[in-house]
CSV table of C-alpha atoms in Angstrom, one decimal:
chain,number,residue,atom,x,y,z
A,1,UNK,CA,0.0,0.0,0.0
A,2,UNK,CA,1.5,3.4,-0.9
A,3,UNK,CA,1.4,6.0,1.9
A,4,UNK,CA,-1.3,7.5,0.0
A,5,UNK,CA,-3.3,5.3,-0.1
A,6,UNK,CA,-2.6,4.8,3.4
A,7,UNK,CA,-3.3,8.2,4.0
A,8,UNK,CA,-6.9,7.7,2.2
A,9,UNK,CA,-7.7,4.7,4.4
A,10,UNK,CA,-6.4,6.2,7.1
A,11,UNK,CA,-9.1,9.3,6.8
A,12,UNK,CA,-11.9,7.4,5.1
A,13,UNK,CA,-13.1,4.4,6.9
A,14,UNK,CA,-12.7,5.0,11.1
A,15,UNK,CA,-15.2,1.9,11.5
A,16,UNK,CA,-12.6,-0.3,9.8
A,17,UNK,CA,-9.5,1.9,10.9
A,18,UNK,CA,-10.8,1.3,14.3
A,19,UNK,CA,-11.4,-2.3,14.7
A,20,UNK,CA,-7.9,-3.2,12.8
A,21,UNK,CA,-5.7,-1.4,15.3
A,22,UNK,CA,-7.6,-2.6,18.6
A,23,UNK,CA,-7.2,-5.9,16.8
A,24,UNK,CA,-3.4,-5.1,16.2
A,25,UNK,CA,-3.1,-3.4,20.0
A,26,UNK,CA,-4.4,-6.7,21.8
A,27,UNK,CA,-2.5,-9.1,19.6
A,28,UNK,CA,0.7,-6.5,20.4
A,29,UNK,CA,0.0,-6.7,24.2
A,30,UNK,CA,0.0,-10.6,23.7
A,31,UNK,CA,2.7,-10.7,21.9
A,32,UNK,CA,4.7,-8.9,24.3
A,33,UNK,CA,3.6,-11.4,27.4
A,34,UNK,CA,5.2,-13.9,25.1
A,35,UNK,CA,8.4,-12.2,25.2
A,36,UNK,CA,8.5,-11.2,29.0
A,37,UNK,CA,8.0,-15.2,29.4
A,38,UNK,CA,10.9,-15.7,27.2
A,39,UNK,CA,13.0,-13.4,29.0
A,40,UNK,CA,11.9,-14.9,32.3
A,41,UNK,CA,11.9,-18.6,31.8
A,42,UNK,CA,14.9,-18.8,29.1
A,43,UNK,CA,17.0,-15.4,29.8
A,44,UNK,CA,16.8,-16.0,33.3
A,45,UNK,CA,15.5,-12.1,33.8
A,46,UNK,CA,13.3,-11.1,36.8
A,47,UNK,CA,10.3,-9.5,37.2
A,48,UNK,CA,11.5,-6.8,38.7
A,49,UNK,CA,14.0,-5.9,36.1
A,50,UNK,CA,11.3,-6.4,32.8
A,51,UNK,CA,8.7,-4.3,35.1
A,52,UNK,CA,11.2,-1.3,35.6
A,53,UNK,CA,12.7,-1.2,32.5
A,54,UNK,CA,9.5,-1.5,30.5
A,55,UNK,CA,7.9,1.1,32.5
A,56,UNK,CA,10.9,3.7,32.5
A,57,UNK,CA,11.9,3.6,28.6
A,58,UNK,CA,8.0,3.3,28.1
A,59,UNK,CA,7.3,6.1,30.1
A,60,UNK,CA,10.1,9.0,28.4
A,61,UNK,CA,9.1,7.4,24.9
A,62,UNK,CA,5.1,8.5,25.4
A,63,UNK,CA,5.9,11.7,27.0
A,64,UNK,CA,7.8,12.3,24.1
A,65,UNK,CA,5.4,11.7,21.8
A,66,UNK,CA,2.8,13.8,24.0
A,67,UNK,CA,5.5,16.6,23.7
A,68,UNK,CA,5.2,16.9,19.9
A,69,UNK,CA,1.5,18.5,20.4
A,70,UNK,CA,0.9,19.0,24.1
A,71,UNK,CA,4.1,20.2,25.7
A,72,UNK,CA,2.3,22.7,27.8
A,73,UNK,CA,0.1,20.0,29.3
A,74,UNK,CA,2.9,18.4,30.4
A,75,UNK,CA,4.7,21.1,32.3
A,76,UNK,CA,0.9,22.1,33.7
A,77,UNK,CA,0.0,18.7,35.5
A,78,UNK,CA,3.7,18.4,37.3
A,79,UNK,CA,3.2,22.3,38.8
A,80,UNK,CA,-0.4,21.2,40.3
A,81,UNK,CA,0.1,19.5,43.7
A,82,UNK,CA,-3.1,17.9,43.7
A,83,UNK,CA,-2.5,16.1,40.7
A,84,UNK,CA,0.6,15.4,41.1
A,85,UNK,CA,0.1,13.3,44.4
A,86,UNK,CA,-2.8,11.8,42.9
A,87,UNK,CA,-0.6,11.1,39.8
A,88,UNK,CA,2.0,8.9,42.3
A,89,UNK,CA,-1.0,7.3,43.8
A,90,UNK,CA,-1.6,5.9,40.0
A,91,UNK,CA,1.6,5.2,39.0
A,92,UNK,CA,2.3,3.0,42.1
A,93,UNK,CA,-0.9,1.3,43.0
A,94,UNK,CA,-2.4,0.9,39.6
A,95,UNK,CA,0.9,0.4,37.1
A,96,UNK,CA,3.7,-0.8,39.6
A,97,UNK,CA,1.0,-3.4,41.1
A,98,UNK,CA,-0.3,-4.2,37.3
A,99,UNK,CA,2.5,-4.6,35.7
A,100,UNK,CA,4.7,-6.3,38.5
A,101,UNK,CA,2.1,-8.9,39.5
A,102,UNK,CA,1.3,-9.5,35.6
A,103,UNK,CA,4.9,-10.8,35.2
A,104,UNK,CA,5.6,-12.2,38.3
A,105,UNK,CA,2.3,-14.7,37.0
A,106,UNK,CA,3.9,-15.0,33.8
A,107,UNK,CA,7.4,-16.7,36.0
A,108,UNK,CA,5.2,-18.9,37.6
A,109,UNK,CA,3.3,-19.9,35.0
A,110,UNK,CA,2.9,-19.0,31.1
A,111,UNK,CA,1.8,-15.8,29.3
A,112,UNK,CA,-1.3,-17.4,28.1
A,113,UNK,CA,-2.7,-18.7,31.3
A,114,UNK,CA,-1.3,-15.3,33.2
A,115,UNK,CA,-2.9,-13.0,30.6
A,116,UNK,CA,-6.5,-15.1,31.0
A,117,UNK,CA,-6.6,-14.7,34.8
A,118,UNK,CA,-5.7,-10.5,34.4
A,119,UNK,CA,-9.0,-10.7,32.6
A,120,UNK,CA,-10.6,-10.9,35.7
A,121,UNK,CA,-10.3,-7.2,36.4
A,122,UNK,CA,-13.8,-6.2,35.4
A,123,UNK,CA,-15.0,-8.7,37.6
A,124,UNK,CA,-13.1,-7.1,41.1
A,125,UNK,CA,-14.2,-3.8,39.0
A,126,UNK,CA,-17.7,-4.9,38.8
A,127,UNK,CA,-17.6,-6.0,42.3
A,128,UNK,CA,-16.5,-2.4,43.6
A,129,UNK,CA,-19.1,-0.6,41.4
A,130,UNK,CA,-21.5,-2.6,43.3
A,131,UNK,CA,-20.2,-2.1,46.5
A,132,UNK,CA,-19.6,1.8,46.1
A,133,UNK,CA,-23.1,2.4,44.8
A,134,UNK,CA,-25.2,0.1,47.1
A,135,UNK,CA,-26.6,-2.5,44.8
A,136,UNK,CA,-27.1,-5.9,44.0
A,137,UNK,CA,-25.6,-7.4,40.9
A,138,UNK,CA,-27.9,-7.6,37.6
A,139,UNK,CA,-28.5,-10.9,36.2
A,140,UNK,CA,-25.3,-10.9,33.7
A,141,UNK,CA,-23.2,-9.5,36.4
A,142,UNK,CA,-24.2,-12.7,38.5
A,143,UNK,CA,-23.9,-15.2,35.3
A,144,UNK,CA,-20.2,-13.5,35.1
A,145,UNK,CA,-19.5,-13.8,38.6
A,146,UNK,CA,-20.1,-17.6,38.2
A,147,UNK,CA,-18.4,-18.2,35.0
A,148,UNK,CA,-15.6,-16.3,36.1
A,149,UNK,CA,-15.0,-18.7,39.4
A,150,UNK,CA,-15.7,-21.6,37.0
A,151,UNK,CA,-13.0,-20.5,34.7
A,152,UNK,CA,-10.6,-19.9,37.3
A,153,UNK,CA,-11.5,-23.5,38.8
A,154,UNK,CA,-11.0,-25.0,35.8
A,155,UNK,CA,-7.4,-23.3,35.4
A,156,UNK,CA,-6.1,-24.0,38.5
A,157,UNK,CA,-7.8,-27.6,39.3
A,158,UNK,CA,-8.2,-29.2,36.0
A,159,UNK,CA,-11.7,-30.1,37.1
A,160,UNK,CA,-9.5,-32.1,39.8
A,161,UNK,CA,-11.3,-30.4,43.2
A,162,UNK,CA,-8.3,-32.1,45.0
A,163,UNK,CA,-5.2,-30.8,43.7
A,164,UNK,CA,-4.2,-27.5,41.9
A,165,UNK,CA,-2.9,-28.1,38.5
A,166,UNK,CA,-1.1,-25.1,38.4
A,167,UNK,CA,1.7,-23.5,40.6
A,168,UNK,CA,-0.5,-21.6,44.0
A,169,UNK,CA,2.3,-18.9,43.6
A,170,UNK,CA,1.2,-18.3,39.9
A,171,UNK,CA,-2.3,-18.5,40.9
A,172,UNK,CA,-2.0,-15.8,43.6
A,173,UNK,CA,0.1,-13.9,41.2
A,174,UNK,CA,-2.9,-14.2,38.8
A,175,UNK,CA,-5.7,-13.0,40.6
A,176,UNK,CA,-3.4,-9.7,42.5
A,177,UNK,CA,-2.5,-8.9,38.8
A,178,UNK,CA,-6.7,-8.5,38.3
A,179,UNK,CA,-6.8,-6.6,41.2
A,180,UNK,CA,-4.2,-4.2,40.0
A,181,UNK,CA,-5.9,-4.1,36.8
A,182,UNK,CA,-8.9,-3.0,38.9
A,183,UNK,CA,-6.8,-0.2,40.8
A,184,UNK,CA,-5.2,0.7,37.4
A,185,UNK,CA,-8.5,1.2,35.6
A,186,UNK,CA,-10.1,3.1,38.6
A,187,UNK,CA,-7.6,5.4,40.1
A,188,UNK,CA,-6.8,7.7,36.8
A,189,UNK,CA,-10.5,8.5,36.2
A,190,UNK,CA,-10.3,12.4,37.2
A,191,UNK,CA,-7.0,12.2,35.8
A,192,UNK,CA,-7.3,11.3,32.5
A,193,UNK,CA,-10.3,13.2,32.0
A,194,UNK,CA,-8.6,16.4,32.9
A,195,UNK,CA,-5.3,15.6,31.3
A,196,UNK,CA,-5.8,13.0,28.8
A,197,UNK,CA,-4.6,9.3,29.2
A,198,UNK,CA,-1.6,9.6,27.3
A,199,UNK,CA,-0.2,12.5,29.2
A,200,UNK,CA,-1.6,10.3,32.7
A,201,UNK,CA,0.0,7.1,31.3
A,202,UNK,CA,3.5,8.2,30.4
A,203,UNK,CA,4.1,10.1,33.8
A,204,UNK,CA,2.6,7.3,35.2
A,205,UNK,CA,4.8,4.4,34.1
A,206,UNK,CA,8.0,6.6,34.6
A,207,UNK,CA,7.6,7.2,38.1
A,208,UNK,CA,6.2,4.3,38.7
A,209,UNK,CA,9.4,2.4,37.3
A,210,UNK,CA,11.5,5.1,39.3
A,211,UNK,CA,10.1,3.7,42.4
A,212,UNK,CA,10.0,0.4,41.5
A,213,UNK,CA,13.9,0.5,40.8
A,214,UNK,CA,14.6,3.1,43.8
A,215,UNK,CA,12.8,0.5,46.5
A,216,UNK,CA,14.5,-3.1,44.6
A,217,UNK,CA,17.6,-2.8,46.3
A,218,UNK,CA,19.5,-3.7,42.7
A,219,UNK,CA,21.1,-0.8,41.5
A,220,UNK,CA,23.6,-2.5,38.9
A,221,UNK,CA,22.1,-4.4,35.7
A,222,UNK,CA,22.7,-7.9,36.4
A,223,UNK,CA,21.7,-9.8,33.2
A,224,UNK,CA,23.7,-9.7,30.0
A,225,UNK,CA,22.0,-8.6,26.8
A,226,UNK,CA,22.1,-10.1,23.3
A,227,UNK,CA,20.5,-10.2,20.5
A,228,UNK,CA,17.3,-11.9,21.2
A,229,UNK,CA,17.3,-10.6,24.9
A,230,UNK,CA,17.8,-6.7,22.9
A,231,UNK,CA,14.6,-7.8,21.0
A,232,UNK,CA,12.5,-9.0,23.1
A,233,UNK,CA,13.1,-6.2,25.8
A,234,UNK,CA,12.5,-4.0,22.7
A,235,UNK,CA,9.0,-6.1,21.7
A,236,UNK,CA,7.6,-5.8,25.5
A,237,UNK,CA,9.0,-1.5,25.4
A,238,UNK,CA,8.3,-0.6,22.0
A,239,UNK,CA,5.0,-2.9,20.6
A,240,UNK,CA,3.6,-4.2,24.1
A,241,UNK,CA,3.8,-1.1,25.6
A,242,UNK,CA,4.3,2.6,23.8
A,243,UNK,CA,2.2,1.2,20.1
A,244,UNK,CA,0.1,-1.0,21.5
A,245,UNK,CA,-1.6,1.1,23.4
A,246,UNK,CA,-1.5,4.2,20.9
A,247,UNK,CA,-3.5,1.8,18.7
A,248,UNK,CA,-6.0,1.1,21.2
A,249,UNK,CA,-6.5,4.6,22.0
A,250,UNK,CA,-6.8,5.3,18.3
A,251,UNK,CA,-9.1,2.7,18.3
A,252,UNK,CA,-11.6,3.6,20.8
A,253,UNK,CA,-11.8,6.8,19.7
A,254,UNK,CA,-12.8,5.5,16.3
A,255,UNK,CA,-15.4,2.8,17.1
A,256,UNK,CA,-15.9,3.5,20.8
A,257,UNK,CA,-14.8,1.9,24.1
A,258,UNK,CA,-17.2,-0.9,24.2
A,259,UNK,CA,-16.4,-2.9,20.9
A,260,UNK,CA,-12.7,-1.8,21.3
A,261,UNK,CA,-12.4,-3.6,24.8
A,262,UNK,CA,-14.1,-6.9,23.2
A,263,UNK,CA,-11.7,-6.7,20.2
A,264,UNK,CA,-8.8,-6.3,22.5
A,265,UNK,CA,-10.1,-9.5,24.4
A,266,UNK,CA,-8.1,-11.0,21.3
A,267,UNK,CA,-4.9,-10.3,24.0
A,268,UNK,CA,-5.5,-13.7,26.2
A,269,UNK,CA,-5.7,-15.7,23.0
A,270,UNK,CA,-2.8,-13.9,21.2
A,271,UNK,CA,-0.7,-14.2,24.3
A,272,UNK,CA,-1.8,-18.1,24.2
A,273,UNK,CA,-1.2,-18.9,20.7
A,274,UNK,CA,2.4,-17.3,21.1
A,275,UNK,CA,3.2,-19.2,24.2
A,276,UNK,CA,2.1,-22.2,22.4
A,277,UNK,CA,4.0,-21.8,19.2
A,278,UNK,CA,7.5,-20.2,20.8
A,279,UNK,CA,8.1,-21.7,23.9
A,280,UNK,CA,6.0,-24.7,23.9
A,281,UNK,CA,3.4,-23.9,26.3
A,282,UNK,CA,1.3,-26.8,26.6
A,283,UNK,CA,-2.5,-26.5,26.9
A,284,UNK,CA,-5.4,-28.8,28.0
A,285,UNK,CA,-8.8,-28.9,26.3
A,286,UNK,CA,-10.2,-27.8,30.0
A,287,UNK,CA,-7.5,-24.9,30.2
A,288,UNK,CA,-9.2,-23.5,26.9
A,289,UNK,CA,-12.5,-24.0,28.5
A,290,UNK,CA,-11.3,-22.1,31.5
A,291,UNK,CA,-10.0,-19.2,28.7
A,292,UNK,CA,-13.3,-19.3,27.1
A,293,UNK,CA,-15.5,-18.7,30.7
A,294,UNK,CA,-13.1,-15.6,31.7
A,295,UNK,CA,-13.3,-13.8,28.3
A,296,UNK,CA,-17.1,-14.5,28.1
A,297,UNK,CA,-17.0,-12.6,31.7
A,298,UNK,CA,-15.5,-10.1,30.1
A,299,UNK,CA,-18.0,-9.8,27.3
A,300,UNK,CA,-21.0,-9.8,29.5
A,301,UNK,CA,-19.6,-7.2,31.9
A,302,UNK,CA,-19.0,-4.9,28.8
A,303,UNK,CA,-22.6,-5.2,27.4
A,304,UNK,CA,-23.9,-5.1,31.3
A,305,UNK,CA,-25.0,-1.3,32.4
Protein backbone atom coordinates (compact mmCIF):
# COMPACT_ATOMS: atom_id res chain seq x y z
CA UNK A 1 0.00 0.00 0.00
CA UNK A 2 1.47 3.43 -0.91
CA UNK A 3 1.44 5.99 1.85
CA UNK A 4 -1.27 7.55 0.00
CA UNK A 5 -3.35 5.29 -0.11
CA UNK A 6 -2.61 4.81 3.40
CA UNK A 7 -3.25 8.17 4.01
CA UNK A 8 -6.88 7.66 2.20
CA UNK A 9 -7.71 4.69 4.35
CA UNK A 10 -6.38 6.23 7.13
CA UNK A 11 -9.07 9.29 6.80
CA UNK A 12 -11.90 7.42 5.11
CA UNK A 13 -13.09 4.41 6.95
CA UNK A 14 -12.66 5.02 11.10
CA UNK A 15 -15.17 1.95 11.45
CA UNK A 16 -12.59 -0.26 9.79
CA UNK A 17 -9.48 1.90 10.86
CA UNK A 18 -10.84 1.27 14.33
CA UNK A 19 -11.36 -2.28 14.68
CA UNK A 20 -7.87 -3.18 12.78
CA UNK A 21 -5.70 -1.41 15.29
CA UNK A 22 -7.57 -2.65 18.65
CA UNK A 23 -7.17 -5.89 16.79
CA UNK A 24 -3.41 -5.05 16.16
CA UNK A 25 -3.08 -3.44 19.98
CA UNK A 26 -4.40 -6.74 21.76
CA UNK A 27 -2.54 -9.13 19.56
CA UNK A 28 0.70 -6.52 20.42
CA UNK A 29 0.00 -6.68 24.22
CA UNK A 30 -0.01 -10.61 23.70
CA UNK A 31 2.69 -10.65 21.88
CA UNK A 32 4.69 -8.89 24.25
CA UNK A 33 3.63 -11.36 27.38
CA UNK A 34 5.17 -13.94 25.11
CA UNK A 35 8.43 -12.18 25.25
CA UNK A 36 8.53 -11.21 29.04
CA UNK A 37 7.96 -15.21 29.43
CA UNK A 38 10.87 -15.68 27.19
CA UNK A 39 12.99 -13.41 29.04
CA UNK A 40 11.88 -14.94 32.28
CA UNK A 41 11.93 -18.65 31.75
CA UNK A 42 14.88 -18.83 29.07
CA UNK A 43 17.03 -15.37 29.83
CA UNK A 44 16.83 -16.02 33.31
CA UNK A 45 15.48 -12.13 33.76
CA UNK A 46 13.26 -11.07 36.79
CA UNK A 47 10.28 -9.53 37.20
CA UNK A 48 11.46 -6.83 38.69
CA UNK A 49 13.96 -5.89 36.07
CA UNK A 50 11.31 -6.37 32.78
CA UNK A 51 8.75 -4.28 35.05
CA UNK A 52 11.23 -1.35 35.62
CA UNK A 53 12.73 -1.22 32.48
CA UNK A 54 9.50 -1.47 30.46
CA UNK A 55 7.87 1.11 32.49
CA UNK A 56 10.95 3.66 32.49
CA UNK A 57 11.93 3.59 28.61
CA UNK A 58 8.00 3.25 28.09
CA UNK A 59 7.33 6.14 30.13
CA UNK A 60 10.12 9.02 28.38
CA UNK A 61 9.09 7.37 24.87
CA UNK A 62 5.06 8.46 25.40
CA UNK A 63 5.90 11.67 26.99
CA UNK A 64 7.83 12.28 24.08
CA UNK A 65 5.36 11.71 21.78
CA UNK A 66 2.84 13.76 23.97
CA UNK A 67 5.52 16.63 23.74
CA UNK A 68 5.16 16.86 19.92
CA UNK A 69 1.50 18.55 20.44
CA UNK A 70 0.90 19.05 24.09
CA UNK A 71 4.11 20.25 25.70
CA UNK A 72 2.31 22.74 27.76
CA UNK A 73 0.11 20.04 29.31
CA UNK A 74 2.91 18.41 30.38
CA UNK A 75 4.74 21.15 32.35
CA UNK A 76 0.95 22.13 33.66
CA UNK A 77 0.03 18.69 35.48
CA UNK A 78 3.69 18.44 37.31
CA UNK A 79 3.16 22.29 38.83
CA UNK A 80 -0.43 21.25 40.29
CA UNK A 81 0.10 19.55 43.69
CA UNK A 82 -3.11 17.92 43.72
CA UNK A 83 -2.46 16.09 40.69
CA UNK A 84 0.61 15.41 41.10
CA UNK A 85 0.10 13.34 44.37
CA UNK A 86 -2.78 11.75 42.85
CA UNK A 87 -0.60 11.11 39.78
CA UNK A 88 2.04 8.88 42.32
CA UNK A 89 -0.97 7.33 43.77
CA UNK A 90 -1.64 5.91 39.95
CA UNK A 91 1.63 5.18 39.00
CA UNK A 92 2.31 3.00 42.12
CA UNK A 93 -0.90 1.29 43.04
CA UNK A 94 -2.36 0.91 39.64
CA UNK A 95 0.91 0.35 37.08
CA UNK A 96 3.65 -0.78 39.63
CA UNK A 97 0.96 -3.44 41.13
CA UNK A 98 -0.28 -4.17 37.34
CA UNK A 99 2.46 -4.57 35.75
CA UNK A 100 4.73 -6.26 38.49
CA UNK A 101 2.13 -8.91 39.50
CA UNK A 102 1.34 -9.50 35.60
CA UNK A 103 4.88 -10.80 35.25
CA UNK A 104 5.63 -12.18 38.31
CA UNK A 105 2.33 -14.65 37.01
CA UNK A 106 3.90 -15.05 33.80
CA UNK A 107 7.40 -16.74 35.98
CA UNK A 108 5.18 -18.92 37.57
CA UNK A 109 3.30 -19.87 35.01
CA UNK A 110 2.90 -18.97 31.07
CA UNK A 111 1.84 -15.75 29.32
CA UNK A 112 -1.25 -17.35 28.11
CA UNK A 113 -2.70 -18.65 31.27
CA UNK A 114 -1.35 -15.28 33.16
CA UNK A 115 -2.93 -12.98 30.61
CA UNK A 116 -6.55 -15.07 30.99
CA UNK A 117 -6.63 -14.70 34.77
CA UNK A 118 -5.69 -10.51 34.40
CA UNK A 119 -9.00 -10.68 32.57
CA UNK A 120 -10.59 -10.86 35.70
CA UNK A 121 -10.29 -7.17 36.43
CA UNK A 122 -13.83 -6.19 35.36
CA UNK A 123 -15.00 -8.74 37.57
CA UNK A 124 -13.09 -7.06 41.09
CA UNK A 125 -14.24 -3.76 38.98
CA UNK A 126 -17.69 -4.91 38.78
CA UNK A 127 -17.60 -6.05 42.27
CA UNK A 128 -16.52 -2.40 43.59
CA UNK A 129 -19.06 -0.63 41.43
CA UNK A 130 -21.45 -2.59 43.28
CA UNK A 131 -20.23 -2.10 46.54
CA UNK A 132 -19.62 1.82 46.12
CA UNK A 133 -23.12 2.41 44.77
CA UNK A 134 -25.24 0.14 47.06
CA UNK A 135 -26.62 -2.50 44.78
CA UNK A 136 -27.08 -5.87 43.95
CA UNK A 137 -25.63 -7.40 40.92
CA UNK A 138 -27.91 -7.58 37.61
CA UNK A 139 -28.48 -10.92 36.17
CA UNK A 140 -25.29 -10.88 33.73
CA UNK A 141 -23.18 -9.46 36.44
CA UNK A 142 -24.21 -12.71 38.50
CA UNK A 143 -23.90 -15.23 35.30
CA UNK A 144 -20.23 -13.54 35.07
CA UNK A 145 -19.50 -13.84 38.61
CA UNK A 146 -20.07 -17.65 38.22
CA UNK A 147 -18.41 -18.25 35.05
CA UNK A 148 -15.64 -16.28 36.12
CA UNK A 149 -15.01 -18.70 39.36
CA UNK A 150 -15.74 -21.63 37.00
CA UNK A 151 -13.00 -20.51 34.67
CA UNK A 152 -10.62 -19.93 37.26
CA UNK A 153 -11.55 -23.48 38.84
CA UNK A 154 -10.97 -24.99 35.82
CA UNK A 155 -7.41 -23.34 35.44
CA UNK A 156 -6.11 -24.01 38.52
CA UNK A 157 -7.85 -27.64 39.27
CA UNK A 158 -8.16 -29.18 35.97
CA UNK A 159 -11.70 -30.14 37.12
CA UNK A 160 -9.47 -32.11 39.85
CA UNK A 161 -11.27 -30.39 43.20
CA UNK A 162 -8.32 -32.11 45.01
CA UNK A 163 -5.23 -30.78 43.74
CA UNK A 164 -4.18 -27.49 41.85
CA UNK A 165 -2.92 -28.12 38.48
CA UNK A 166 -1.06 -25.08 38.41
CA UNK A 167 1.69 -23.54 40.60
CA UNK A 168 -0.46 -21.63 44.03
CA UNK A 169 2.35 -18.92 43.61
CA UNK A 170 1.21 -18.34 39.92
CA UNK A 171 -2.29 -18.48 40.94
CA UNK A 172 -2.01 -15.84 43.65
CA UNK A 173 0.05 -13.93 41.16
CA UNK A 174 -2.93 -14.16 38.79
CA UNK A 175 -5.71 -13.02 40.59
CA UNK A 176 -3.40 -9.75 42.47
CA UNK A 177 -2.54 -8.91 38.83
CA UNK A 178 -6.67 -8.51 38.29
CA UNK A 179 -6.79 -6.65 41.23
CA UNK A 180 -4.22 -4.23 40.04
CA UNK A 181 -5.90 -4.07 36.81
CA UNK A 182 -8.94 -3.02 38.90
CA UNK A 183 -6.81 -0.25 40.83
CA UNK A 184 -5.22 0.74 37.37
CA UNK A 185 -8.52 1.21 35.64
CA UNK A 186 -10.09 3.10 38.58
CA UNK A 187 -7.64 5.36 40.06
CA UNK A 188 -6.82 7.71 36.84
CA UNK A 189 -10.50 8.51 36.23
CA UNK A 190 -10.29 12.39 37.19
CA UNK A 191 -6.99 12.25 35.80
CA UNK A 192 -7.32 11.28 32.54
CA UNK A 193 -10.28 13.21 31.99
CA UNK A 194 -8.61 16.41 32.87
CA UNK A 195 -5.31 15.55 31.26
CA UNK A 196 -5.75 13.00 28.84
CA UNK A 197 -4.56 9.34 29.16
CA UNK A 198 -1.58 9.63 27.35
CA UNK A 199 -0.21 12.52 29.19
CA UNK A 200 -1.59 10.33 32.71
CA UNK A 201 0.04 7.10 31.32
CA UNK A 202 3.50 8.16 30.43
CA UNK A 203 4.11 10.14 33.78
CA UNK A 204 2.56 7.33 35.24
CA UNK A 205 4.82 4.44 34.13
CA UNK A 206 8.01 6.59 34.64
CA UNK A 207 7.65 7.25 38.14
CA UNK A 208 6.20 4.33 38.69
CA UNK A 209 9.39 2.44 37.29
CA UNK A 210 11.50 5.05 39.29
CA UNK A 211 10.06 3.71 42.44
CA UNK A 212 9.99 0.37 41.50
CA UNK A 213 13.93 0.51 40.81
CA UNK A 214 14.56 3.05 43.85
CA UNK A 215 12.83 0.50 46.51
CA UNK A 216 14.54 -3.08 44.62
CA UNK A 217 17.55 -2.79 46.31
CA UNK A 218 19.45 -3.69 42.74
CA UNK A 219 21.13 -0.83 41.48
CA UNK A 220 23.62 -2.53 38.87
CA UNK A 221 22.11 -4.37 35.67
CA UNK A 222 22.70 -7.89 36.43
CA UNK A 223 21.72 -9.76 33.17
CA UNK A 224 23.67 -9.75 30.05
CA UNK A 225 22.00 -8.62 26.84
CA UNK A 226 22.14 -10.08 23.34
CA UNK A 227 20.53 -10.24 20.53
CA UNK A 228 17.29 -11.92 21.16
CA UNK A 229 17.34 -10.59 24.88
CA UNK A 230 17.79 -6.67 22.86
CA UNK A 231 14.64 -7.77 20.96
CA UNK A 232 12.50 -8.96 23.12
CA UNK A 233 13.08 -6.24 25.80
CA UNK A 234 12.45 -3.98 22.68
CA UNK A 235 9.04 -6.06 21.68
CA UNK A 236 7.56 -5.77 25.54
CA UNK A 237 9.01 -1.48 25.37
CA UNK A 238 8.27 -0.59 21.99
CA UNK A 239 4.97 -2.86 20.60
CA UNK A 240 3.63 -4.22 24.07
CA UNK A 241 3.80 -1.12 25.64
CA UNK A 242 4.28 2.59 23.81
CA UNK A 243 2.20 1.18 20.08
CA UNK A 244 0.07 -1.04 21.46
CA UNK A 245 -1.56 1.15 23.39
CA UNK A 246 -1.51 4.16 20.90
CA UNK A 247 -3.47 1.80 18.66
CA UNK A 248 -6.04 1.07 21.20
CA UNK A 249 -6.54 4.64 22.01
CA UNK A 250 -6.79 5.26 18.28
CA UNK A 251 -9.06 2.66 18.29
CA UNK A 252 -11.60 3.62 20.83
CA UNK A 253 -11.82 6.79 19.70
CA UNK A 254 -12.77 5.47 16.31
CA UNK A 255 -15.38 2.81 17.10
CA UNK A 256 -15.89 3.54 20.82
CA UNK A 257 -14.82 1.94 24.14
CA UNK A 258 -17.22 -0.94 24.19
CA UNK A 259 -16.40 -2.89 20.94
CA UNK A 260 -12.72 -1.80 21.27
CA UNK A 261 -12.43 -3.58 24.76
CA UNK A 262 -14.05 -6.93 23.24
CA UNK A 263 -11.74 -6.70 20.23
CA UNK A 264 -8.81 -6.26 22.46
CA UNK A 265 -10.08 -9.54 24.36
CA UNK A 266 -8.06 -10.99 21.26
CA UNK A 267 -4.87 -10.28 23.96
CA UNK A 268 -5.50 -13.68 26.16
CA UNK A 269 -5.68 -15.70 22.97
CA UNK A 270 -2.76 -13.88 21.19
CA UNK A 271 -0.75 -14.17 24.30
CA UNK A 272 -1.82 -18.13 24.21
CA UNK A 273 -1.23 -18.91 20.73
CA UNK A 274 2.42 -17.26 21.10
CA UNK A 275 3.22 -19.19 24.21
CA UNK A 276 2.14 -22.17 22.39
CA UNK A 277 4.03 -21.79 19.18
CA UNK A 278 7.46 -20.22 20.81
CA UNK A 279 8.06 -21.66 23.93
CA UNK A 280 6.05 -24.71 23.94
CA UNK A 281 3.41 -23.90 26.29
CA UNK A 282 1.28 -26.81 26.63
CA UNK A 283 -2.49 -26.51 26.89
CA UNK A 284 -5.45 -28.82 28.02
CA UNK A 285 -8.76 -28.94 26.32
CA UNK A 286 -10.24 -27.85 29.96
CA UNK A 287 -7.49 -24.90 30.17
CA UNK A 288 -9.23 -23.51 26.94
CA UNK A 289 -12.52 -23.97 28.47
CA UNK A 290 -11.30 -22.10 31.47
CA UNK A 291 -10.01 -19.19 28.73
CA UNK A 292 -13.28 -19.33 27.10
CA UNK A 293 -15.52 -18.66 30.73
CA UNK A 294 -13.07 -15.59 31.75
CA UNK A 295 -13.31 -13.80 28.33
CA UNK A 296 -17.06 -14.53 28.11
CA UNK A 297 -17.03 -12.64 31.72
CA UNK A 298 -15.52 -10.12 30.09
CA UNK A 299 -17.96 -9.78 27.31
CA UNK A 300 -21.03 -9.79 29.48
CA UNK A 301 -19.58 -7.23 31.88
CA UNK A 302 -18.96 -4.94 28.77
CA UNK A 303 -22.61 -5.23 27.43
CA UNK A 304 -23.89 -5.08 31.34
CA UNK A 305 -24.98 -1.27 32.39
Amino acid sequence: MSSLSFLKFYSSNPKLRGIIFTLLGGILWGFSGTCGQYLLSIKGFDATWITIIRMIIGGIIILAFSAIHKKEQLKRILLNKHDLFHLFLFSIFGLVICQYTYMTAIFYLNAGTATVLQYLGPLFIMIYTCIKTLRYPSAKEYISIFLAILGTFLLATQGNINALAISSQGLLWGLLSALGVMFYTILPINLMAKWGSIIVAGYGLLFGGIFLYLISGEWIFPFSIDLYTAFALAAIIIFGTVIAFILYLQGVNDIGAIKASMISCVEPVSAAIFSAIWLNSQFTFIDIIGFLCIITTVFLLIKSK
